[in-house]
Amino acid sequence: MVSARQLADFGYKAFSGSMMLLTLYGGYLCSVRAYHYFQRQSLLKQPEQEQMHADAVKD
């Protein structure tokens, strides 16, 4: 028979483990979103830099 304390300890460990996994998954999602954001920013800045370079070559 499982005592109340053992059951509570198991519940606490299961809850703590699930919170740890959720935290790791949230960090992963945040880093992926930041990566995509900076990739998009660099793609948007690339034509501006090419235009500035073309203007500098014309002068």
Backbone as JSON Lines, residues from 0, in Angstrom:
{"i":0,"aa":"M","n":[0.84,-1.18,0.0],"ca":[0.0,0.0,0.0],"c":[0.88,1.24,0.0]}
{"i":1,"aa":"V","n":[0.51,2.23,-0.77],"ca":[1.27,3.47,-0.87],"c":[0.78,4.44,0.19]}
{"i":2,"aa":"S","n":[1.74,5.0,0.92],"ca":[1.35,5.95,1.96],"c":[1.03,7.31,1.33]}
{"i":3,"aa":"A","n":[0.38,8.14,2.11],"ca":[0.01,9.48,1.63],"c":[1.26,10.3,1.33]}
{"i":4,"aa":"R","n":[2.3,10.11,2.13],"ca":[3.53,10.88,1.92],"c":[4.2,10.47,0.61]}
{"i":5,"aa":"Q","n":[4.26,9.17,0.33],"ca":[4.86,8.7,-0.91],"c":[4.08,9.22,-2.12]}
{"i":6,"aa":"L","n":[2.78,9.21,-2.0],"ca":[1.94,9.71,-3.08],"c":[2.16,11.21,-3.29]}
{"i":7,"aa":"A","n":[2.28,11.95,-2.2],"ca":[2.52,13.39,-2.29],"c":[3.9,13.66,-2.89]}
{"i":8,"aa":"D","n":[4.91,12.88,-2.48],"ca":[6.26,13.05,-3.04],"c":[6.26,12.78,-4.53]}
{"i":9,"aa":"F","n":[5.57,11.72,-4.94],"ca":[5.51,11.41,-6.37],"c":[4.8,12.52,-7.14]}
{"i":10,"aa":"G","n":[3.7,13.02,-6.59],"ca":[2.97,14.11,-7.25],"c":[3.82,15.35,-7.37]}
{"i":11,"aa":"Y","n":[4.58,15.66,-6.33],"ca":[5.45,16.83,-6.36],"c":[6.53,16.68,-7.42]}
{"i":12,"aa":"K","n":[7.15,15.49,-7.47],"ca":[8.21,15.25,-8.46],"c":[7.65,15.3,-9.89]}
{"i":13,"aa":"A","n":[6.47,14.74,-10.09],"ca":[5.86,14.76,-11.41],"c":[5.52,16.19,-11.83]}
{"i":14,"aa":"F","n":[4.97,16.95,-10.9],"ca":[4.63,18.35,-11.19],"c":[5.88,19.16,-11.48]}
{"i":15,"aa":"S","n":[6.92,18.98,-10.66],"ca":[8.17,19.72,-10.87],"c":[8.8,19.37,-12.21]}
{"i":16,"aa":"G","n":[8.77,18.1,-12.55],"ca":[9.33,17.67,-13.83],"c":[8.57,18.26,-15.01]}
{"i":17,"aa":"S","n":[7.26,18.29,-14.91],"ca":[6.48,18.85,-16.01],"c":[6.71,20.35,-16.14]}
{"i":18,"aa":"M","n":[6.87,21.05,-15.02],"ca":[7.16,22.49,-15.08],"c":[8.54,22.74,-15.69]}
{"i":19,"aa":"M","n":[9.5,21.86,-15.38],"ca":[10.83,22.0,-15.96],"c":[10.78,21.81,-17.47]}
{"i":20,"aa":"L","n":[10.04,20.81,-17.92],"ca":[9.91,20.58,-19.36],"c":[9.2,21.75,-20.04]}
{"i":21,"aa":"L","n":[8.17,22.29,-19.41],"ca":[7.48,23.44,-19.98],"c":[8.4,24.65,-20.08]}
{"i":22,"aa":"T","n":[9.25,24.84,-19.08],"ca":[10.19,25.95,-19.1],"c":[11.19,25.79,-20.24]}
{"i":23,"aa":"L","n":[11.72,24.58,-20.39],"ca":[12.67,24.32,-21.48],"c":[12.01,24.52,-22.85]}
{"i":24,"aa":"Y","n":[10.79,24.03,-22.99],"ca":[10.08,24.18,-24.26],"c":[9.79,25.66,-24.55]}
{"i":25,"aa":"G","n":[9.41,26.41,-23.53],"ca":[9.18,27.85,-23.7],"c":[10.45,28.57,-24.12]}
{"i":26,"aa":"G","n":[11.58,28.2,-23.53],"ca":[12.86,28.79,-23.93],"c":[13.2,28.46,-25.36]}
{"i":27,"aa":"Y","n":[12.92,27.23,-25.77],"ca":[13.16,26.82,-27.16],"c":[12.29,27.64,-28.11]}
{"i":28,"aa":"L","n":[11.01,27.78,-27.8],"ca":[10.12,28.56,-28.67],"c":[10.56,30.01,-28.76]}
{"i":29,"aa":"C","n":[10.99,30.57,-27.65],"ca":[11.44,31.96,-27.62],"c":[12.69,32.13,-28.47]}
{"i":30,"aa":"S","n":[13.63,31.2,-28.37],"ca":[14.86,31.33,-29.14],"c":[14.6,31.14,-30.64]}
{"i":31,"aa":"V","n":[13.69,30.25,-30.99],"ca":[13.36,30.06,-32.41],"c":[12.71,31.32,-32.97]}
{"i":32,"aa":"R","n":[11.83,31.92,-32.19],"ca":[11.16,33.15,-32.63],"c":[12.16,34.29,-32.79]}
{"i":33,"aa":"A","n":[13.1,34.4,-31.86],"ca":[14.12,35.45,-31.95],"c":[15.01,35.21,-33.16]}
{"i":34,"aa":"Y","n":[15.36,33.96,-33.43],"ca":[16.19,33.63,-34.6],"c":[15.48,34.04,-35.88]}
{"i":35,"aa":"H","n":[14.21,33.7,-36.0],"ca":[13.46,34.06,-37.21],"c":[13.32,35.57,-37.34]}
{"i":36,"aa":"Y","n":[13.13,36.25,-36.21],"ca":[13.01,37.71,-36.24],"c":[14.29,38.34,-36.8]}
{"i":37,"aa":"F","n":[15.45,37.91,-36.29],"ca":[16.7,38.5,-36.75],"c":[17.03,38.09,-38.18]}
{"i":38,"aa":"Q","n":[16.62,36.9,-38.59],"ca":[16.8,36.5,-39.99],"c":[15.98,37.42,-40.9]}
{"i":39,"aa":"R","n":[14.74,37.68,-40.51],"ca":[13.87,38.54,-41.31],"c":[14.43,39.96,-41.37]}
{"i":40,"aa":"Q","n":[14.93,40.45,-40.24],"ca":[15.51,41.79,-40.21],"c":[16.7,41.89,-41.16]}
{"i":41,"aa":"S","n":[17.55,40.87,-41.17],"ca":[18.72,40.92,-42.05],"c":[18.3,40.83,-43.52]}
{"i":42,"aa":"L","n":[17.25,40.08,-43.82],"ca":[16.77,40.0,-45.2],"c":[16.16,41.33,-45.64]}
{"i":43,"aa":"L","n":[15.51,42.04,-44.72],"ca":[14.93,43.33,-45.07],"c":[15.99,44.4,-45.24]}
{"i":44,"aa":"K","n":[17.08,44.3,-44.51],"ca":[18.14,45.31,-44.6],"c":[19.04,45.08,-45.8]}
{"i":45,"aa":"Q","n":[19.07,43.87,-46.31],"ca":[19.97,43.54,-47.42],"c":[19.71,44.4,-48.66]}
{"i":46,"aa":"P","n":[18.46,44.57,-49.14],"ca":[18.25,45.44,-50.31],"c":[18.64,46.89,-50.05]}
{"i":47,"aa":"E","n":[18.43,47.37,-48.83],"ca":[18.83,48.74,-48.51],"c":[20.33,48.91,-48.63]}
{"i":48,"aa":"Q","n":[21.08,47.92,-48.16],"ca":[22.53,48.0,-48.24],"c":[23.0,47.92,-49.69]}
{"i":49,"aa":"E","n":[22.34,47.09,-50.49],"ca":[22.71,47.0,-51.91],"c":[22.41,48.32,-52.62]}
{"i":50,"aa":"Q","n":[21.29,48.95,-52.27],"ca":[20.94,50.23,-52.88],"c":[21.96,51.3,-52.5]}
{"i":51,"aa":"M","n":[22.36,51.32,-51.23],"ca":[23.36,52.29,-50.79],"c":[24.68,52.05,-51.51]}
{"i":52,"aa":"H","n":[25.03,50.79,-51.71],"ca":[26.27,50.46,-52.39],"c":[26.2,50.89,-53.86]}
{"i":53,"aa":"A","n":[25.04,50.68,-54.49],"ca":[24.87,51.07,-55.89],"c":[24.94,52.59,-56.03]}
{"i":54,"aa":"D","n":[24.35,53.32,-55.09],"ca":[24.42,54.78,-55.12],"c":[25.85,55.26,-54.94]}
{"i":55,"aa":"A","n":[26.6,54.61,-54.09],"ca":[27.99,55.0,-53.85],"c":[28.84,54.74,-55.09]}
{"i":56,"aa":"V","n":[28.55,53.67,-55.81],"ca":[29.32,53.35,-57.02],"c":[29.01,54.35,-58.12]}
{"i":57,"aa":"K","n":[27.76,54.83,-58.22],"ca":[27.39,55.8,-59.25],"c":[28.14,57.11,-59.08]}
{"i":58,"aa":"D","n":[28.33,57.52,-57.83],"ca":[28.99,58.8,-57.56],"c":[30.44,58.67,-57.84]}
